PDB file of C-alpha atoms in Angstrom:
ATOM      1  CA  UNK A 148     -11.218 -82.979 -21.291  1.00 87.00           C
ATOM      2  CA  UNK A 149     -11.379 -84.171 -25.232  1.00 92.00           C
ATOM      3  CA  UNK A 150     -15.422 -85.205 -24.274  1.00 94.00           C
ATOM      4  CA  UNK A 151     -15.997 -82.141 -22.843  1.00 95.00           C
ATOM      5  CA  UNK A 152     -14.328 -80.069 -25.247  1.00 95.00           C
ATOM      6  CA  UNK A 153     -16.341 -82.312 -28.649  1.00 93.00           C
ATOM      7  CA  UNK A 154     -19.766 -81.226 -26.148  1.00 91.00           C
ATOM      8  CA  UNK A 155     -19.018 -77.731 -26.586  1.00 92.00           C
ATOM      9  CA  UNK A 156     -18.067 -78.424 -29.860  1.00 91.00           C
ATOM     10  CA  UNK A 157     -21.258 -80.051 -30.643  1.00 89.00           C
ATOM     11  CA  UNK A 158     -23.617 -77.503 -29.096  1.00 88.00           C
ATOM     12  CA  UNK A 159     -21.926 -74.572 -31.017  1.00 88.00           C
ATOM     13  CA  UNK A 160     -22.748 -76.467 -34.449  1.00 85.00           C
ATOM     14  CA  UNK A 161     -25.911 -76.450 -33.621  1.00 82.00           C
ATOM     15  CA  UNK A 162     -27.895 -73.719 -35.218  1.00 62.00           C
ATOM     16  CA  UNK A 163     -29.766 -71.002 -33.275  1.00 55.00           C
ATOM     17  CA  UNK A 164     -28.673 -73.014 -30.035  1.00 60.00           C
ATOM     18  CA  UNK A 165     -28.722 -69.943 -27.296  1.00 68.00           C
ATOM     19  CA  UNK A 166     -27.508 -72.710 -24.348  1.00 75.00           C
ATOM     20  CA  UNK A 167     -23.666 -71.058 -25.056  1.00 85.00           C
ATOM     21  CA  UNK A 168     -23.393 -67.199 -25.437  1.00 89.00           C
ATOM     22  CA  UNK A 169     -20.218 -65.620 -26.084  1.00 92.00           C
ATOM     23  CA  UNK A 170     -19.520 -65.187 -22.447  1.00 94.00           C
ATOM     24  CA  UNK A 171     -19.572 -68.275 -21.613  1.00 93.00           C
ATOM     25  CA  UNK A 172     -17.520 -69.540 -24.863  1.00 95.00           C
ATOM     26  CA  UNK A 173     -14.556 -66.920 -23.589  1.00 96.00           C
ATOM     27  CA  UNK A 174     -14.695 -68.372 -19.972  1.00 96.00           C
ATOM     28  CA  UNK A 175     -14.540 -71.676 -21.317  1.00 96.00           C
ATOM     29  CA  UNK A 176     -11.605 -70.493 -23.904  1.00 97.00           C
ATOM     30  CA  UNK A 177      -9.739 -68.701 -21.206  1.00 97.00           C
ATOM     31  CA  UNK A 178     -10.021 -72.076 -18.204  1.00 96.00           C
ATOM     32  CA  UNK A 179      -8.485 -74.601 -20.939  1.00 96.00           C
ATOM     33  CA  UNK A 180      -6.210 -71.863 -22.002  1.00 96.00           C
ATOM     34  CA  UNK A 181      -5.054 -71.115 -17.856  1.00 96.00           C
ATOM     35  CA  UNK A 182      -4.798 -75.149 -17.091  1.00 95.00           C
ATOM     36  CA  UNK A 183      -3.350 -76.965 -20.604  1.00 94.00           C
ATOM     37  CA  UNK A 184       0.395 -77.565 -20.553  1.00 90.00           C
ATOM     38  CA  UNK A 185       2.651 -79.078 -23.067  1.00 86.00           C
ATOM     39  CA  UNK A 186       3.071 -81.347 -24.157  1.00 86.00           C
ATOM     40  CA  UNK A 187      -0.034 -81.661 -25.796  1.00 86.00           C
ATOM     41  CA  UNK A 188      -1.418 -84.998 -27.327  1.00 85.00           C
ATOM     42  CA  UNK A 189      -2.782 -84.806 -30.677  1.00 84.00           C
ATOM     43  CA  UNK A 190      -5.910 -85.599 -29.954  1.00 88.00           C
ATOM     44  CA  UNK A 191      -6.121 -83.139 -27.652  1.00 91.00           C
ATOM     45  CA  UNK A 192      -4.740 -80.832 -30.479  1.00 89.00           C
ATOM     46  CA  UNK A 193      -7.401 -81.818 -32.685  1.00 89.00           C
ATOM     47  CA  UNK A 194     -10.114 -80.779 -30.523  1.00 93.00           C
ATOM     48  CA  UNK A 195      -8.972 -77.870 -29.118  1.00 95.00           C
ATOM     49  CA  UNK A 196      -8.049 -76.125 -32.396  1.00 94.00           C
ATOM     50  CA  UNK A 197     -11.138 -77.582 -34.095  1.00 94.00           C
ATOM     51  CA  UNK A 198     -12.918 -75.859 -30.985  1.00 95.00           C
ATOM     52  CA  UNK A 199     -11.017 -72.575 -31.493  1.00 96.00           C
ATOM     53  CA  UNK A 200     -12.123 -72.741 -35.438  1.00 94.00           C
ATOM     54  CA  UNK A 201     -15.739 -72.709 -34.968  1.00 93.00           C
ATOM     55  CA  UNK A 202     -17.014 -69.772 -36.556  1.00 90.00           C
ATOM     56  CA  UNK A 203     -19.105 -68.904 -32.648  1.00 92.00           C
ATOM     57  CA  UNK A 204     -15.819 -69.347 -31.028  1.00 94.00           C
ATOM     58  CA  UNK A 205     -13.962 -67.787 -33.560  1.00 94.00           C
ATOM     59  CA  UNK A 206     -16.566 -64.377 -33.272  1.00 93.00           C
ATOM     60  CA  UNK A 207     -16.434 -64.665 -29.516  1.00 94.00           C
ATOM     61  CA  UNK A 208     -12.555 -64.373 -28.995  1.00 95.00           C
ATOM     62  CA  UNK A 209     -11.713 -61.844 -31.554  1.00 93.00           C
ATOM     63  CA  UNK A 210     -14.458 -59.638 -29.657  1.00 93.00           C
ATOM     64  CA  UNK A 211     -13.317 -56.967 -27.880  1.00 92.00           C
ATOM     65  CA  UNK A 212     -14.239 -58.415 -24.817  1.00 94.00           C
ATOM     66  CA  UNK A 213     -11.352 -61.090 -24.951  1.00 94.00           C
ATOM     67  CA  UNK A 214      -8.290 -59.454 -24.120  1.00 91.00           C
ATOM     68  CA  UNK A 215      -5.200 -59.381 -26.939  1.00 90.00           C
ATOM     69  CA  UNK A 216      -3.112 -60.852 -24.152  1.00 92.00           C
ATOM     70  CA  UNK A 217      -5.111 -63.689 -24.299  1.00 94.00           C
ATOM     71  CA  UNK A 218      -5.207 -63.980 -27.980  1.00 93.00           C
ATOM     72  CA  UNK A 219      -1.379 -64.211 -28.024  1.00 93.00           C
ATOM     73  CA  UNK A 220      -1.640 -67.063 -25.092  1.00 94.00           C
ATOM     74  CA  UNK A 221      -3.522 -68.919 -28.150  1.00 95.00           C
ATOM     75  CA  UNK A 222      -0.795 -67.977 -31.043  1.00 94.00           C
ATOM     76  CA  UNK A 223       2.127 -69.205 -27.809  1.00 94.00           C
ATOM     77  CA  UNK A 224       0.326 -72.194 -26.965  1.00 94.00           C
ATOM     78  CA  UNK A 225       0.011 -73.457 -30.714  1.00 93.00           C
ATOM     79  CA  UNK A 226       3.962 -72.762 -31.305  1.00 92.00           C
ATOM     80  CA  UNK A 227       4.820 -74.496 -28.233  1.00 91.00           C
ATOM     81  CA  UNK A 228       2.943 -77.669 -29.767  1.00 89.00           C
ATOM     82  CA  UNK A 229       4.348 -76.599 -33.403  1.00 86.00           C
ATOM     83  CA  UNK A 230       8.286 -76.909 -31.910  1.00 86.00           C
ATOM     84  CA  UNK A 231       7.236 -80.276 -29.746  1.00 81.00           C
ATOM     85  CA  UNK A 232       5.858 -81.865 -32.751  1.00 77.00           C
ATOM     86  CA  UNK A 233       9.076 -81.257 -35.004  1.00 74.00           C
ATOM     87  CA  UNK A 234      11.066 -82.903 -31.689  1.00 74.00           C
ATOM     88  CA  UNK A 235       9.081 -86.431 -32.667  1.00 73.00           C
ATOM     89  CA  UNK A 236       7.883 -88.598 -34.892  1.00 70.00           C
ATOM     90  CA  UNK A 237       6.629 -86.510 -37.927  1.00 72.00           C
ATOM     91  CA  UNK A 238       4.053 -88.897 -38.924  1.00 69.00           C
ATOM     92  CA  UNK A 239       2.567 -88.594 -35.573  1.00 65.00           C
ATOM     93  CA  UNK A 240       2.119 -84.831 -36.039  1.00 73.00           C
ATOM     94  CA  UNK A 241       1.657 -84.753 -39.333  1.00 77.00           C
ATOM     95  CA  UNK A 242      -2.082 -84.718 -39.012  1.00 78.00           C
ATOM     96  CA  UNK A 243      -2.277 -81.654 -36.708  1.00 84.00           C
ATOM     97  CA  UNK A 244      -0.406 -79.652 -38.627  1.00 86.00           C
ATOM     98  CA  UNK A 245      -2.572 -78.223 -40.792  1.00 89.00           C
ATOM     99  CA  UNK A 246      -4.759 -77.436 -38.143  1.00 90.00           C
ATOM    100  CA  UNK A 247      -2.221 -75.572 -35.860  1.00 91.00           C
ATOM    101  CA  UNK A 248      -2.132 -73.732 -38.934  1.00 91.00           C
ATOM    102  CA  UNK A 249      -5.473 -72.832 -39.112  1.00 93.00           C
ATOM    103  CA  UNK A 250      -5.708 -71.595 -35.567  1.00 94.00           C
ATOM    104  CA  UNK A 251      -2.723 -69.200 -36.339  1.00 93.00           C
ATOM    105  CA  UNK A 252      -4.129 -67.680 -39.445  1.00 92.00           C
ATOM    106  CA  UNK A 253      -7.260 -66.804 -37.741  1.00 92.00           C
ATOM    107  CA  UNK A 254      -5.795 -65.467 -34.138  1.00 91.00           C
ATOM    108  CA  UNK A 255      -2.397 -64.203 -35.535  1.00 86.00           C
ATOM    109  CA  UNK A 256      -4.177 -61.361 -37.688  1.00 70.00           C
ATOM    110  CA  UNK A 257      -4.924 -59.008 -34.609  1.00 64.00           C
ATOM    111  CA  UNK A 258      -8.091 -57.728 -35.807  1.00 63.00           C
ATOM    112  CA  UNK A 259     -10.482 -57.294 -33.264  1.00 64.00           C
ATOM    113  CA  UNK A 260     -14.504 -57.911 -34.303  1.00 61.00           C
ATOM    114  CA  UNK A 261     -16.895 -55.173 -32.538  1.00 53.00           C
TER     115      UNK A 261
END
């Protein structure tokens, strides 16, 4: 799931690329978001929220056409992974951290983007 998540990843960095529209970045968005569970590995962490940072992705989900519901699924899922990484070893989470935070800042302000 991490390769296929860095792919996506990869394609959105790329300039002017027209192979993912926003459609298809919410579909994607709402699948991983309807099959992850914690726990969550960090890896796994790291990719997701770097995924859910990307300015396309970012643009695409606070679009009116991705429902607040779903938004708040994103905000849950991060402080599920927030309270299972103070359960263990803090080094191991320490590096995710400040990415969790990220995530929140940007979904947790409810503004939607026409």
């Amino acid at each position: 799931c991490i390769e296929v998540i860095s792919a996506v990843k990869d394609k959105l960095r790329k300039n002017g690329s027209s192979e993912l529209d926003s459609a298809l970045i919410r579909y994607f968005v709402s699948g991983l978001l309807d099959t992850v569970q914690t726990p969550l590995t960090v890896p796994f962490c790291n990719s997701f929220c770097g995924l859910l940072v990307e300015s396309q992705c970012v643009d695409a989900l606070k679009s009116q056409h991705f429902e607040n519901g779903r938004r708040a699924q994103i905000i849950q899922l991060i402080n599920q992974v927030e309270t299972d990484g103070k359960r263990s070893d803090e080094r191991f989470w320490s590096n995710v951290r400040p990415m969790l935070t990220a995530v929140k800042s940007v979904y947790s302000a409810g503004e939607v983007l026409n």
